[in-house]
Coordinates of C-alpha atoms in Angstrom, one line a residue:
M32 CA 65.3 54.6 217.1
M33 CA 68.2 54.4 219.5
L34 CA 71.2 52.1 218.8
P35 CA 72.3 49.6 221.5
G36 CA 74.8 51.1 223.9
S37 CA 78.4 50.1 224.2
D38 CA 77.8 48.1 227.3
Y39 CA 75.2 46.0 225.5
R40 CA 77.4 45.4 222.5
Q41 CA 80.3 44.4 224.9
A42 CA 78.0 42.0 226.7
Q43 CA 76.8 40.5 223.4
S44 CA 80.4 40.1 222.3
Q45 CA 81.4 38.3 225.5
Q46 CA 78.4 36.1 225.2
Y47 CA 79.3 35.2 221.7
H48 CA 83.0 34.5 222.5
G49 CA 82.0 32.5 225.5
A50 CA 79.6 30.3 223.4
Y51 CA 82.3 30.0 220.7
Q52 CA 84.9 28.9 223.3
Q53 CA 82.5 26.3 224.6
I54 CA 82.0 25.0 221.0
L55 CA 85.8 24.8 220.5
Q56 CA 86.3 23.1 223.9
D57 CA 83.6 20.5 223.0
Q58 CA 85.3 19.9 219.6
L59 CA 88.7 19.5 221.2
N60 CA 87.4 17.0 223.7
A61 CA 85.5 15.1 221.0
T62 CA 88.6 15.0 218.8
I63 CA 90.8 13.7 221.6
N64 CA 88.2 10.9 222.2
Y65 CA 88.2 10.2 218.5
L66 CA 91.9 9.9 218.3
H67 CA 91.9 7.2 221.1
Q68 CA 89.3 5.2 219.2
M69 CA 90.2 5.4 215.5
P70 CA 93.1 3.8 213.5
R71 CA 95.8 6.0 212.1
E72 CA 94.6 5.7 208.6
K73 CA 91.3 7.4 209.4
I74 CA 93.1 10.0 211.6
R75 CA 95.4 10.9 208.8
K76 CA 92.5 11.6 206.5
H77 CA 91.2 14.3 208.9
L78 CA 94.6 15.7 209.9
R79 CA 94.1 19.1 208.2
S80 CA 90.8 19.6 210.0
F81 CA 92.5 18.8 213.3
I82 CA 95.2 21.4 212.6
T83 CA 92.6 24.0 211.7
L84 CA 90.9 23.3 215.0
L85 CA 94.1 23.7 216.9
N86 CA 95.0 27.0 215.2
E87 CA 91.6 28.4 216.0
A88 CA 91.6 27.2 219.6
Q89 CA 95.0 28.8 220.3
R90 CA 93.2 32.2 220.3
Y91 CA 91.9 31.4 223.7
E92 CA 94.2 30.9 226.7
T93 CA 91.5 29.0 228.6
L94 CA 91.7 26.1 226.2
Q95 CA 95.5 25.6 226.7
D96 CA 95.1 22.2 228.5
Q97 CA 92.9 20.7 225.8
I98 CA 95.2 22.1 223.1
M99 CA 98.2 20.5 224.7
T100 CA 96.5 17.2 225.1
L101 CA 95.4 17.1 221.4
I102 CA 98.8 18.1 220.1
T103 CA 100.7 15.5 222.3
T104 CA 98.1 12.8 221.3
L105 CA 98.7 13.5 217.6
H106 CA 102.4 14.0 217.8
P107 CA 104.7 12.8 216.1
M108 CA 102.4 11.4 213.4
P109 CA 102.0 14.7 211.4
L110 CA 105.8 14.8 210.9
R111 CA 105.8 11.1 209.8
W112 CA 103.0 11.8 207.4
G113 CA 104.8 14.7 205.7
Y114 CA 102.9 17.6 207.2
G115 CA 105.8 19.2 208.9
T116 CA 105.2 22.7 207.6
Q117 CA 101.7 22.7 208.9
W118 CA 102.8 21.2 212.2
E119 CA 105.6 23.6 213.0
S120 CA 103.3 26.0 214.9
Q121 CA 102.1 23.2 217.1
L122 CA 105.7 22.3 218.0
Q123 CA 106.2 26.0 218.9
F124 CA 103.1 26.0 221.0
V125 CA 104.2 23.0 223.1
L126 CA 107.7 24.6 223.6
E127 CA 106.1 27.8 224.8
H128 CA 103.7 26.1 227.3
S129 CA 105.4 22.9 228.5
S130 CA 107.5 22.9 231.6
T131 CA 108.6 19.3 231.4
A132 CA 112.3 18.8 230.5
A133 CA 111.7 15.6 228.6
T134 CA 108.9 17.1 226.5
Q135 CA 110.9 20.3 225.9
A136 CA 113.9 18.3 224.6
Q137 CA 111.7 16.0 222.4
Y138 CA 109.8 18.8 220.7
Q139 CA 113.0 21.0 220.4
N140 CA 114.7 18.1 218.6
D141 CA 111.6 17.6 216.4
L142 CA 111.6 21.3 215.5
A143 CA 115.3 21.2 214.7
D144 CA 114.9 18.1 212.4
L145 CA 112.0 19.9 210.7
Q146 CA 114.0 23.0 210.2
F147 CA 117.0 21.1 208.9
Y148 CA 115.1 19.0 206.3
G149 CA 113.2 22.2 205.3
G150 CA 116.5 23.8 204.3
N151 CA 116.8 26.2 207.3
I152 CA 120.1 24.7 208.4
E153 CA 121.3 27.5 210.7
A154 CA 117.9 27.6 212.5
A155 CA 118.2 23.8 213.0
R156 CA 121.6 24.3 214.5
Q157 CA 120.4 27.0 216.9
S158 CA 117.4 24.8 218.0
A159 CA 119.6 21.8 218.7
E160 CA 122.0 24.0 220.7
K161 CA 119.2 24.9 223.1
I162 CA 119.1 21.3 224.3
L163 CA 122.8 21.4 225.2
V164 CA 122.3 24.3 227.5
S165 CA 118.9 23.0 228.9
K166 CA 118.7 21.5 232.4
D167 CA 118.9 17.7 232.5
P168 CA 117.6 16.6 229.1
P169 CA 117.1 12.9 228.7
I170 CA 120.3 11.3 227.4
S171 CA 118.6 9.9 224.4
E172 CA 117.4 13.4 223.4
L173 CA 120.8 14.8 224.1
A174 CA 122.2 12.2 221.6
R175 CA 119.6 13.3 219.1
A176 CA 120.5 17.0 219.5
L177 CA 124.2 16.2 219.0
R178 CA 123.4 14.2 215.9
I179 CA 121.5 17.2 214.5
L180 CA 124.4 19.5 215.4
F181 CA 126.9 17.2 213.9
T182 CA 124.9 17.1 210.6
S183 CA 124.1 20.8 210.6
Y184 CA 127.8 21.9 211.0
R185 CA 128.8 19.6 208.2
A186 CA 126.1 20.9 206.0
L187 CA 127.1 24.5 206.7
G188 CA 130.7 23.7 205.6
Q189 CA 132.2 23.4 209.1
P190 CA 133.2 19.7 209.3
Q191 CA 136.0 20.5 211.8
T192 CA 133.4 21.8 214.3
A193 CA 131.3 18.7 213.8
S194 CA 134.3 16.5 214.6
Q195 CA 135.1 18.5 217.7
I196 CA 131.5 18.1 218.9
F197 CA 131.9 14.3 218.5
Q198 CA 135.2 14.3 220.4
K199 CA 133.8 16.6 223.2
F200 CA 130.8 14.4 224.0
S201 CA 132.3 11.0 223.4
A202 CA 133.0 10.4 227.1
I203 CA 129.4 11.2 228.1
F204 CA 128.2 8.4 225.8
E205 CA 131.1 6.1 226.5
A206 CA 131.8 6.0 222.8
D207 CA 135.0 4.0 223.3
R208 CA 133.0 1.1 224.7
S209 CA 132.5 -1.9 222.4
A210 CA 128.8 -2.7 221.7
K211 CA 128.9 -5.8 223.9
N212 CA 129.8 -3.6 227.0
V213 CA 127.1 -1.0 226.5
P214 CA 124.5 -1.1 229.4
L215 CA 120.9 -1.4 228.5
K216 CA 119.9 2.0 229.8
K217 CA 122.4 3.7 227.5
A218 CA 122.0 1.5 224.4
T219 CA 119.7 3.8 222.5
A220 CA 121.7 6.9 223.2
W221 CA 125.0 5.1 222.4
L222 CA 123.5 3.9 219.1
R223 CA 122.4 7.4 218.1
F224 CA 125.7 9.0 219.0
K225 CA 127.8 6.4 217.2
Q226 CA 126.1 7.2 214.0
N227 CA 128.3 10.2 213.8
Q228 CA 131.4 8.0 213.9
L229 CA 130.1 6.0 210.9
E230 CA 130.3 9.2 208.8
L231 CA 133.7 10.1 210.1
L232 CA 135.2 6.7 209.4
R233 CA 133.8 6.7 205.8
E234 CA 135.3 10.2 205.3
Q235 CA 138.7 8.9 206.5
G236 CA 138.5 6.1 203.9
K237 CA 138.0 3.5 206.6
T238 CA 134.9 1.9 205.1
S239 CA 135.7 -1.5 206.3
D240 CA 136.0 -0.2 209.9
A241 CA 132.7 1.6 209.5
L242 CA 131.1 -1.7 208.3
T243 CA 132.4 -3.5 211.3
L244 CA 131.1 -0.8 213.6
V245 CA 127.6 -0.8 212.0
E246 CA 127.4 -4.5 212.3
E247 CA 128.2 -4.2 216.0
M248 CA 125.5 -1.5 216.3
I249 CA 122.9 -3.7 214.6
W250 CA 123.9 -6.6 216.9
L251 CA 123.4 -4.4 220.0
D252 CA 120.0 -3.2 218.7
Q253 CA 119.0 -6.8 218.2
Q254 CA 120.1 -7.8 221.7
H255 CA 117.6 -5.3 223.0
S256 CA 114.9 -6.8 220.8
S257 CA 115.0 -3.9 218.3
Q258 CA 112.5 -2.0 220.5
D259 CA 112.6 1.1 218.4
A260 CA 111.7 0.1 214.8
L261 CA 112.7 3.6 213.5
L262 CA 116.1 3.3 215.1
T263 CA 116.6 -0.1 213.6
A264 CA 115.6 1.3 210.2
E265 CA 118.2 4.1 210.6
L266 CA 120.9 1.5 211.3
L267 CA 120.0 -0.6 208.3
T268 CA 120.1 2.6 206.2
H269 CA 123.6 3.3 207.4
R270 CA 124.7 -0.2 206.5
S271 CA 123.1 0.1 203.1
T272 CA 125.1 3.2 202.4
L273 CA 128.4 1.5 203.4
L274 CA 127.5 -1.5 201.3
W275 CA 126.7 0.7 198.3
A276 CA 130.1 2.5 198.8
T277 CA 131.9 -0.8 198.5
G278 CA 129.9 -2.0 195.5
I279 CA 127.8 -4.7 197.3
Y280 CA 124.6 -3.5 195.7
Q281 CA 122.1 -6.3 196.2
R282 CA 122.7 -6.3 199.9
A283 CA 122.4 -2.6 200.0
I284 CA 119.0 -2.8 198.2
D285 CA 117.9 -5.6 200.7
D286 CA 118.7 -3.3 203.6
L287 CA 116.9 -0.4 202.1
Q288 CA 113.8 -2.4 201.4
H289 CA 113.8 -3.8 204.9
A290 CA 114.2 -0.2 206.3
I291 CA 111.3 1.0 204.2
Q292 CA 109.1 -1.8 205.6
L293 CA 110.1 -0.8 209.1
F294 CA 109.3 2.8 208.5
Q295 CA 106.0 1.9 206.9
S296 CA 105.1 -0.3 209.8
E297 CA 105.3 2.8 212.1
D298 CA 103.3 4.9 209.6
D299 CA 106.5 6.9 208.9
F300 CA 105.8 7.7 205.3
F301 CA 108.3 10.6 205.4
N302 CA 111.3 8.4 206.0
A303 CA 110.0 5.6 203.8
E304 CA 109.6 7.9 200.9
S305 CA 113.0 9.5 201.7
L306 CA 114.7 6.1 201.0
M307 CA 113.6 6.3 197.4
S308 CA 116.6 8.7 197.1
N309 CA 118.9 6.0 198.4
L310 CA 117.4 3.3 196.2
G311 CA 117.7 5.6 193.2
L312 CA 121.4 6.1 193.8
V313 CA 122.1 2.4 194.1
Y314 CA 120.2 1.7 190.9
W315 CA 122.2 4.4 189.2
S316 CA 125.5 2.8 190.3
M317 CA 124.3 -0.5 188.9
G318 CA 123.4 1.2 185.6
K319 CA 119.7 0.5 186.1
L320 CA 118.8 4.0 184.9
D321 CA 115.0 3.6 184.5
Q322 CA 114.6 2.4 188.1
A323 CA 117.0 5.1 189.3
E324 CA 115.1 7.9 187.5
E325 CA 111.7 6.5 188.7
C326 CA 112.9 6.5 192.4
L327 CA 114.5 10.0 192.2
Q328 CA 111.5 11.6 190.5
R329 CA 109.2 10.0 193.1
A330 CA 111.4 11.4 195.9
I331 CA 111.6 14.9 194.3
Q332 CA 107.8 15.0 194.0
F333 CA 107.4 14.1 197.7
Y334 CA 110.0 16.5 198.9
R335 CA 108.6 19.4 197.0
K336 CA 105.1 18.7 198.1
S337 CA 106.3 18.5 201.7
A338 CA 108.6 21.6 201.5
L339 CA 111.7 19.5 202.3
Y340 CA 114.2 21.7 200.6
Q341 CA 117.3 20.2 202.1
L342 CA 116.5 16.6 201.2
V343 CA 115.4 17.5 197.7
T344 CA 119.0 18.8 197.1
Y345 CA 120.5 15.4 196.8
D346 CA 118.0 14.2 194.2
I347 CA 118.2 17.2 192.0
G348 CA 121.9 16.5 191.7
N349 CA 121.5 12.8 191.3
L350 CA 118.9 13.2 188.5
G351 CA 121.5 15.2 186.6
L352 CA 123.8 12.2 187.0
V353 CA 121.1 9.9 185.6
Y354 CA 120.8 12.1 182.5
L355 CA 124.6 12.1 182.2
A356 CA 124.6 8.3 182.3
R357 CA 122.0 8.3 179.5
G358 CA 124.2 10.5 177.4
D359 CA 121.8 13.5 177.5
L360 CA 124.4 16.1 178.3
D361 CA 122.0 19.1 177.9
Q362 CA 119.6 17.7 180.6
A363 CA 122.5 16.7 182.7
L364 CA 123.9 20.3 182.6
Y365 CA 120.4 21.8 183.3
W366 CA 119.8 19.7 186.4
T367 CA 123.3 20.1 187.7
K368 CA 123.1 23.9 187.5
E369 CA 119.8 23.7 189.3
H370 CA 121.5 21.6 191.9
V371 CA 124.3 24.2 192.5
A372 CA 121.8 27.1 192.6
H373 CA 119.6 25.3 195.1
C374 CA 122.6 24.5 197.3
Q375 CA 123.6 28.2 197.2
K376 CA 120.1 29.3 198.2
I377 CA 119.9 27.2 201.4
G378 CA 123.7 27.2 202.2
F379 CA 124.3 23.5 201.8
M380 CA 128.0 23.5 201.3
P381 CA 129.0 19.8 200.8
E382 CA 126.3 19.4 198.1
Q383 CA 127.3 22.6 196.5
H384 CA 130.9 21.3 196.1
R385 CA 129.5 18.0 194.8
G386 CA 127.6 20.0 192.2
H387 CA 130.7 21.8 191.1
R388 CA 132.4 18.4 190.7
N389 CA 129.6 17.2 188.5
L390 CA 129.7 20.4 186.4
G391 CA 133.4 19.6 185.8
V392 CA 132.5 16.1 184.7
I393 CA 129.9 17.3 182.3
A394 CA 132.3 19.9 180.9
F395 CA 134.7 17.1 180.1
Y396 CA 132.2 15.6 177.7
F397 CA 131.6 19.0 176.1
Q398 CA 135.5 19.1 175.7
D399 CA 135.6 22.3 177.7
Y400 CA 138.8 21.4 179.5
E401 CA 139.4 24.8 181.1
T402 CA 136.0 24.5 182.9
V403 CA 136.8 20.9 183.9
L404 CA 139.9 22.1 185.8
Q405 CA 138.1 25.1 187.2
E406 CA 135.1 23.3 188.6
T407 CA 137.0 20.2 189.7
N408 CA 139.4 22.4 191.6
I409 CA 136.6 24.1 193.5
A410 CA 135.3 20.6 194.6
H411 CA 138.8 19.2 195.1
T412 CA 139.7 21.9 197.6
Y413 CA 136.8 20.8 199.9
F414 CA 136.9 17.0 199.3
E415 CA 140.7 16.8 199.8
N416 CA 140.0 16.5 203.6
H417 CA 136.2 15.9 203.7
G418 CA 133.6 13.7 202.1
S419 CA 134.0 10.4 200.3
R420 CA 137.5 9.3 199.6
T421 CA 136.2 7.5 196.5
G422 CA 134.7 10.8 195.2
F423 CA 138.0 12.5 196.0
G424 CA 139.8 10.0 193.8
L425 CA 137.3 10.6 191.1
D426 CA 138.2 14.3 191.0
I427 CA 141.8 13.3 190.4
L428 CA 140.8 10.9 187.6
Y429 CA 138.9 13.5 185.6
T430 CA 141.8 16.0 186.1
A431 CA 144.2 13.4 184.8
M432 CA 142.0 12.6 181.8
T433 CA 141.8 16.4 181.1
K434 CA 145.6 16.7 181.4
H435 CA 145.9 13.8 178.8
H436 CA 143.7 15.7 176.4
L437 CA 145.8 18.8 176.9
G438 CA 148.9 16.9 175.8
Q439 CA 150.2 16.2 179.3
S440 CA 150.1 12.4 179.3
A441 CA 153.0 11.9 181.7
I442 CA 151.3 14.0 184.4
A443 CA 148.0 12.2 183.6
R444 CA 149.6 8.8 184.1
Q445 CA 151.2 9.8 187.4
K446 CA 147.9 11.1 188.8
M447 CA 146.1 7.8 187.8
L448 CA 148.7 5.7 189.5
E449 CA 148.3 7.8 192.6
V450 CA 144.6 7.1 192.5
L451 CA 145.3 3.4 192.0
D452 CA 147.3 3.4 195.2
L453 CA 144.5 5.3 197.0
S454 CA 141.9 2.7 195.8
K455 CA 143.9 -0.1 197.4
K456 CA 144.7 1.9 200.6
I457 CA 141.0 2.6 201.2
D458 CA 139.9 -0.8 199.9
S459 CA 137.6 0.7 197.1
P460 CA 137.2 -1.8 194.2
I461 CA 134.9 0.7 192.6
L462 CA 137.7 3.3 192.4
E463 CA 140.2 0.7 191.3
Q464 CA 138.0 -0.5 188.5
A465 CA 137.5 3.1 187.2
T466 CA 141.2 3.8 187.4
L467 CA 142.1 0.7 185.4
R468 CA 139.8 2.0 182.7
C469 CA 141.5 5.4 182.7
L470 CA 145.0 3.8 182.5
A471 CA 143.8 1.7 179.5
Y472 CA 142.6 4.9 177.8
I473 CA 146.0 6.5 177.8
S474 CA 148.0 3.3 177.1
N475 CA 148.9 1.5 173.9
T476 CA 146.8 -1.4 172.7
V477 CA 149.1 -4.1 174.2
E478 CA 149.0 -2.5 177.6
S479 CA 145.3 -1.6 177.4
V480 CA 143.8 -5.1 176.9
P481 CA 144.8 -6.6 180.3
L482 CA 143.8 -3.4 182.1
L483 CA 140.4 -3.5 180.4
E484 CA 139.9 -7.2 181.0
K485 CA 140.6 -6.7 184.7
S486 CA 138.3 -3.7 184.8
L487 CA 135.6 -5.7 183.0
E488 CA 135.9 -8.6 185.4
M489 CA 135.6 -6.3 188.4
A490 CA 132.6 -4.4 186.9
R491 CA 130.8 -7.7 186.4
Q492 CA 131.6 -9.0 189.9
M493 CA 130.0 -5.8 191.3
D494 CA 127.0 -5.9 188.9
R495 CA 128.0 -2.6 187.4
S496 CA 126.5 -3.0 183.9
F497 CA 127.3 0.5 182.7
D498 CA 131.0 0.1 183.5
A499 CA 131.0 -3.3 181.9
A500 CA 129.6 -1.8 178.7
A501 CA 132.4 0.8 178.8
C502 CA 135.0 -1.8 179.0
L503 CA 133.5 -3.9 176.3
L504 CA 133.4 -1.0 173.9
A505 CA 137.0 -0.2 174.6
L506 CA 138.1 -3.8 174.3
A507 CA 136.3 -4.1 171.0
A508 CA 138.3 -1.1 169.7
C509 CA 141.6 -2.6 170.8
Q510 CA 140.9 -6.0 169.3
S511 CA 138.7 -5.0 166.4
D512 CA 136.1 -7.4 167.8
E513 CA 132.6 -6.7 166.5
S514 CA 130.9 -9.1 168.9
L515 CA 132.4 -7.3 171.9
W516 CA 131.2 -4.0 170.4
Q517 CA 127.6 -5.3 170.0
Q518 CA 127.7 -6.7 173.5
G519 CA 128.5 -3.2 174.8
V520 CA 125.9 -1.5 172.6
H521 CA 123.3 -4.0 173.7
I522 CA 123.9 -3.2 177.3
L523 CA 123.7 0.5 176.8
E524 CA 120.6 0.4 174.7
G525 CA 119.0 -1.9 177.2
I526 CA 119.4 0.5 180.1
G527 CA 118.4 3.6 178.2
A528 CA 122.0 4.9 177.5
G529 CA 122.1 4.3 173.8
Q530 CA 122.9 8.0 173.0
W531 CA 126.5 7.3 173.9
V532 CA 127.1 5.2 170.8
E533 CA 124.9 7.0 168.3
K534 CA 127.9 9.0 166.9
H535 CA 130.6 6.5 167.6
T536 CA 132.0 3.4 165.9
I537 CA 134.1 0.5 166.9
H538 CA 137.2 2.5 165.8
N539 CA 136.1 5.5 167.8
P540 CA 134.5 4.3 171.0
P541 CA 133.1 6.8 173.6
F542 CA 134.8 7.1 177.0
L543 CA 131.8 6.6 179.3
P544 CA 131.5 8.5 182.6
F545 CA 132.0 6.8 186.0
L546 CA 128.9 6.0 188.0
I547 CA 130.4 6.4 191.4

């Protein structure tokens, strides 16, 4: 019996592939029709199947038009739903086959965002750079690209370059204009570009100026009927960060919850879940440790599931701080080492320095003063000119406390007084309140009481229960007042931080860490 010849087999193969292409084409057309008819909730349930269809169809050049239609119909929902890793190849497909400048810019920015949040910061920088050299990108997409570049350079430890980019492009976006003088057609781009300035102002210790600016930005957004709910949510998130930095916690929470609602209204589960990180940090500052840990663990789970390795960095570090607040030093040290190692892996320099700062703080409570000075100095070198001024002051406070324990009390007091001046210069009641507690620690009883009373008053005004407990315990020791001691113990046990008093008495109170 003779086997079929090669011509026959080739004809059969062509017939099969032709039939298979027709099946794929029919499926693509049916899926496109389905997307136009069904609500997002049902579409989301079948997203993996749609991505599988797209990947299979991309084997055939003749299906390019239907593939492009299906991708652009679905986009950007897969990113909002946390399927960025699976969607990246579709972004690349559009970039390879689209000739429209606006589409190219949009998808290039989306790819850069995805790369950044996935921890590939250098790739994100390179992707955003392509928009700067492209021909006539829409100004709103140019603003997005510059925002990504600004953030990427800072994350790579090049904040000077980020600042230079802001200065270089300020004229294009008329950044010197006040919000009331920004024309409608430039409002969105102006709002996106000015977000960079909010970070610069905070870094310069000009938090009040940053709050004034963000209020103007929110006003401008409202004047244009807040047409982009996602942009509105971003602005509210910026304001919440500034409110948190100044100790106005309930308003910060209100802004975050409003932003979460806006993100959810647009099916942007990615950003809605991301704000669990911000909420966790606010709750930590307030001493609401159970809520803080719940939010951070939820965010970490989402980030790991979605391969968002840059975003998870913050929460690994913040979880270590929650354990520190609880008095669980071993867990605090474990998570902080994980934080530093993760930062080194993805090249996230500012967070790596923050991790070294926190290692120094933990070492203080292990009474390893040499390590305190070593780790704090690593962080201090970076934060001397960059990052939060409040955090910079915190470095000095822990260095001062360490100097005191090493018998250098005069140097310690001088450093604390310098931080007290800094706290007033940058209008940071949080830093002032912490500094007063430090000064009380190294002072005699007569001097300590008014310092602690003032610190306690400020802690209560800002709803900082952990710091209030710290002051109560110290005051109890100064005044031999058992009722004050029990008040402090009650607060700590109520927030899950009772370990701090397990081995201490009213005559030997613990010096609690700063939740800044």
